[in-house]
PDB file of C-alpha atoms in Angstrom:
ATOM      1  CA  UNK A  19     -41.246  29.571  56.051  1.00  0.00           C
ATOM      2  CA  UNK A  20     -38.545  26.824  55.586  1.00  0.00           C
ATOM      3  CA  UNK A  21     -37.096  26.436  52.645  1.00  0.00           C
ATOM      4  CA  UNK A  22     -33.950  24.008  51.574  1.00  0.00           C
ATOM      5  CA  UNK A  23     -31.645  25.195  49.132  1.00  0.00           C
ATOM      6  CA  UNK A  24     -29.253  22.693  47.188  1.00  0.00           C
ATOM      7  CA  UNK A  25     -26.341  22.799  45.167  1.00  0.00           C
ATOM      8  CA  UNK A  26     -23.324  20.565  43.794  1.00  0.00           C
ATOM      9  CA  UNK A  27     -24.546  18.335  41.581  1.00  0.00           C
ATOM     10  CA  UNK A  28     -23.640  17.549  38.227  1.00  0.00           C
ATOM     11  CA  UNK A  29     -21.791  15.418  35.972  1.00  0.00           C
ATOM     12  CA  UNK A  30     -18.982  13.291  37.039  1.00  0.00           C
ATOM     13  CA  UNK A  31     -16.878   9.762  35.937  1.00  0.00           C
ATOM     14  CA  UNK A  32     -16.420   6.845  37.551  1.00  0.00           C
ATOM     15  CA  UNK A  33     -14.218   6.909  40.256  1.00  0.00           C
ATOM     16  CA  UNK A  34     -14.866  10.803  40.739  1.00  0.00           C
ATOM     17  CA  UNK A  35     -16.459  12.779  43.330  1.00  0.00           C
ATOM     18  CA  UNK A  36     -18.862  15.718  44.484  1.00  0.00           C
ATOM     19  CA  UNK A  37     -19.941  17.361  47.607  1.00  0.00           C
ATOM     20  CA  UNK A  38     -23.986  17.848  47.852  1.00  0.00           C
ATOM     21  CA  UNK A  39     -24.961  21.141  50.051  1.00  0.00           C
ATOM     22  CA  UNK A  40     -28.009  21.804  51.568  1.00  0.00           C
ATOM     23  CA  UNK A  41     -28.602  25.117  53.465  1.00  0.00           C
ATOM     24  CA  UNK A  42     -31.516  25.838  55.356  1.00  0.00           C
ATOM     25  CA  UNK A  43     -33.769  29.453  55.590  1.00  0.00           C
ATOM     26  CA  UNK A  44     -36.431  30.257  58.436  1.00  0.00           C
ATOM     27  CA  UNK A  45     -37.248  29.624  61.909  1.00  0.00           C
ATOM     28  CA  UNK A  46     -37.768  26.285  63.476  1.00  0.00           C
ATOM     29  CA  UNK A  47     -38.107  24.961  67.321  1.00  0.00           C
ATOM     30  CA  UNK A  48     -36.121  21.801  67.157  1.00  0.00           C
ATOM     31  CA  UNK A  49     -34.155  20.061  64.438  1.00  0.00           C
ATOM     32  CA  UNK A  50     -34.749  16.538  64.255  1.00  0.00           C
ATOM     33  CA  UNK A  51     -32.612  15.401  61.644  1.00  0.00           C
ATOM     34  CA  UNK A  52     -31.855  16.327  57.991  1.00  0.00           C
ATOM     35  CA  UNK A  53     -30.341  14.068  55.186  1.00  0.00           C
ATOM     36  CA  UNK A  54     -30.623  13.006  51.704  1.00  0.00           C
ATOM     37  CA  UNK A  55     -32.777  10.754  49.706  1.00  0.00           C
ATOM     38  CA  UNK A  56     -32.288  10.059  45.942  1.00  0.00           C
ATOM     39  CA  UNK A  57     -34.630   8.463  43.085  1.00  0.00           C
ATOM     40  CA  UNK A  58     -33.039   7.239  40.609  1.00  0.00           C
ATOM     41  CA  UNK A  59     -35.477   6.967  36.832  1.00  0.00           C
ATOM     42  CA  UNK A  60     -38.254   4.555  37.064  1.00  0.00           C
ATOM     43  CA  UNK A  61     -37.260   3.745  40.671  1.00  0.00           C
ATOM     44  CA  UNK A  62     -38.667   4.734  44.185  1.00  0.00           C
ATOM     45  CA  UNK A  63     -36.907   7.673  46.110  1.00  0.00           C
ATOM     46  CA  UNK A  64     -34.741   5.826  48.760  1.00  0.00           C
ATOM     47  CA  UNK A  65     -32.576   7.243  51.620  1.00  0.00           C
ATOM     48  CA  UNK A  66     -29.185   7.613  51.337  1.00  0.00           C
ATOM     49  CA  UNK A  67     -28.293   9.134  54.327  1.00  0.00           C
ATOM     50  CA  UNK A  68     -29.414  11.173  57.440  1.00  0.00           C
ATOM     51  CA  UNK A  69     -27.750  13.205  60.639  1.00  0.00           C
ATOM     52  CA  UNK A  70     -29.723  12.930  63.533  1.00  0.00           C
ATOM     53  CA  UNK A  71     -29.947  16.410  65.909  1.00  0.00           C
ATOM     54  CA  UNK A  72     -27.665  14.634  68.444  1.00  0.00           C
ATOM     55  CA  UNK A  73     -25.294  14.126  65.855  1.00  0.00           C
ATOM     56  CA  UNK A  74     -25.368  10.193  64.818  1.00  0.00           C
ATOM     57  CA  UNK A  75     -26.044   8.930  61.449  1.00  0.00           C
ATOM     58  CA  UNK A  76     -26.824   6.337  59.303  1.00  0.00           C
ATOM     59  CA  UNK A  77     -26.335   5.187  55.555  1.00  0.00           C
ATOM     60  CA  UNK A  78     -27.472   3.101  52.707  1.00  0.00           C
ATOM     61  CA  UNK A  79     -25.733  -0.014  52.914  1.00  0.00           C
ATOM     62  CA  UNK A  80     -25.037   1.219  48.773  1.00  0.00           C
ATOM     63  CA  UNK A  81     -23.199   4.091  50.386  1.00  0.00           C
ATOM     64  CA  UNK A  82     -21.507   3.151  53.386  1.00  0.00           C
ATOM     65  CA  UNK A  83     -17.681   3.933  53.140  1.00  0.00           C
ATOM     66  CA  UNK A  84     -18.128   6.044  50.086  1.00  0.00           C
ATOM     67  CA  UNK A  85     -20.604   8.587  51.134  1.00  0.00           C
ATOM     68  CA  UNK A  86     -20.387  10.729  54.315  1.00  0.00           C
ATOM     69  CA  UNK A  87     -22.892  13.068  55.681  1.00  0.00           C
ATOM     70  CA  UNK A  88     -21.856  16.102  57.676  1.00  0.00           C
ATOM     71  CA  UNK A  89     -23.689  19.245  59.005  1.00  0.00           C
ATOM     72  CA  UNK A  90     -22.486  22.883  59.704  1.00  0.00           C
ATOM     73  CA  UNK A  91     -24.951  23.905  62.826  1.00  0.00           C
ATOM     74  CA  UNK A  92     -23.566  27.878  62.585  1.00  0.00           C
ATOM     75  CA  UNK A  93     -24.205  27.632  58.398  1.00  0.00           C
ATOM     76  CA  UNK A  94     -28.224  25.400  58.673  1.00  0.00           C
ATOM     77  CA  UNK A  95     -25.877  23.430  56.098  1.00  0.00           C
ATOM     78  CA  UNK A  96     -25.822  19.604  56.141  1.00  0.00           C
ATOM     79  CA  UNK A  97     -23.340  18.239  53.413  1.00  0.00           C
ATOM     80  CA  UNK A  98     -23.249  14.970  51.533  1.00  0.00           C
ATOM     81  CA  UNK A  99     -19.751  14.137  50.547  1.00  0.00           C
ATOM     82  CA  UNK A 100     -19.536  11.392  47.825  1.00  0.00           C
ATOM     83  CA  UNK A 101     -16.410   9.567  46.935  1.00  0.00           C
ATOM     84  CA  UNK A 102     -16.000   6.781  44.265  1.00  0.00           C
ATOM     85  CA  UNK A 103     -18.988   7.547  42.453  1.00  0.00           C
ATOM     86  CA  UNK A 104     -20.726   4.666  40.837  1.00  0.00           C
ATOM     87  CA  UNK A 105     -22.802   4.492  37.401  1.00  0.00           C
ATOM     88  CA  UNK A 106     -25.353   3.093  39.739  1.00  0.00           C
ATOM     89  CA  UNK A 107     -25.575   6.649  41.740  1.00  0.00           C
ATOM     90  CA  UNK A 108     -26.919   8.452  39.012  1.00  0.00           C
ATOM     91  CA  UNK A 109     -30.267  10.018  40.321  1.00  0.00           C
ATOM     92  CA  UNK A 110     -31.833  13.256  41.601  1.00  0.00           C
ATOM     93  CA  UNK A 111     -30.367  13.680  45.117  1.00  0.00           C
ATOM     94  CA  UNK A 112     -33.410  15.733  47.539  1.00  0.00           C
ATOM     95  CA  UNK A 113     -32.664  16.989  50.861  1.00  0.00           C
ATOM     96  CA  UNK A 114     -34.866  16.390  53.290  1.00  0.00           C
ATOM     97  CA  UNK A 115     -35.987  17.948  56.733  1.00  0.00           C
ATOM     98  CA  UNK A 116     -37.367  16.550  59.705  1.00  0.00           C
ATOM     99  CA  UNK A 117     -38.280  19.216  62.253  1.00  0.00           C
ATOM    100  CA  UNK A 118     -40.989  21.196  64.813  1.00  0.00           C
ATOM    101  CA  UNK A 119     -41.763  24.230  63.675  1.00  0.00           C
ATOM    102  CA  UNK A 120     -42.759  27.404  65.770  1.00  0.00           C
ATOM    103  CA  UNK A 121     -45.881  26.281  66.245  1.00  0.00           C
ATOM    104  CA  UNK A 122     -44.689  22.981  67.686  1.00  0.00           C
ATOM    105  CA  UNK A 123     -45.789  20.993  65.122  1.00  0.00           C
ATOM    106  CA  UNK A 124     -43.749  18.408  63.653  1.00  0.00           C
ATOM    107  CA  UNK A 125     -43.225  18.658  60.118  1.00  0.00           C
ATOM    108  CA  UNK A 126     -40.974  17.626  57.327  1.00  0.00           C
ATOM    109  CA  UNK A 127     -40.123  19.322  53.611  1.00  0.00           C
ATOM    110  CA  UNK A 128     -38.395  18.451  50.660  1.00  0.00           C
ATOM    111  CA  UNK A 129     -35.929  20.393  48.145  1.00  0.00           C
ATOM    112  CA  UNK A 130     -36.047  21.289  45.055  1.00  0.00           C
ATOM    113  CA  UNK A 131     -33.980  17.868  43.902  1.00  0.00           C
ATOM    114  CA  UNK A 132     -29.933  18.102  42.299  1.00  0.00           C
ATOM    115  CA  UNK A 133     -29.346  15.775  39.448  1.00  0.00           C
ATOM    116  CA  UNK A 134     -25.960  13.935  39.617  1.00  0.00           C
ATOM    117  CA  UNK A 135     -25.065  11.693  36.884  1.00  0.00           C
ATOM    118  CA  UNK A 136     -21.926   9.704  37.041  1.00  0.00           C
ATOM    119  CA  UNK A 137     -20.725   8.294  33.529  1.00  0.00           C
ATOM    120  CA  UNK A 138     -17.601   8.301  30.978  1.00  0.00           C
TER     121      UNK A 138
END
């Protein structure tokens, strides 16, 4: 069974940063892409950024040049690498998973959610 496992969030000012990981357990056929979507209190959950399996990528236009999204193919680890954190950020950051599983069904699954809150 797949299961996502996150970690790095947590309190941060203005300005600051933090590094989101997301490590994957179990068996799968094919990757199609992992990433991160965040909801924010009272608001929908939106993307903020995904990795495709061939390797491109693409961002909230909120995000882009502050947030990068990486993976670690050898580690099932995609990162989220956040820089200049903005009030606006706060939220509980899921990872998400696109992918076939062994049965060659296409499937996706959430985690568990990291809260990062960026004030003074």
């Amino acid at each position: 069974q797949v299961q996502l496992v996150e970690s790095g969030g947590g309190l941060v000012q203005p300005g600051g940063s933090l590094r989101l990981s997301c490590a994957r357990s179990g068996s799968i056929s094919r990757l199609n892409a992992m990433g991160w979507y965040r909801q924010a209190p009272g608001k929908q959950r939106e993307l903020v950024a995904v990795i495709h399996n061939g390797g491109s990528t693409n961002y909230a236009d909120s995000v882009k040049g502050r947030f990068t999204i990486s993976r670690d193919n050898a580690k099932n680890t995609v990162y989220l690498q956040m820089n200049n954190l903005k009030p606006e950020d706060t939220a509980v950051y899921y990872c998400y998973i696109d992918f076939v599983d062994l049965f060659l069904s296409r499937r996706d699954y959430w985690g568990q959610g990291t809260q990062v809150t960026v004030s003074s």
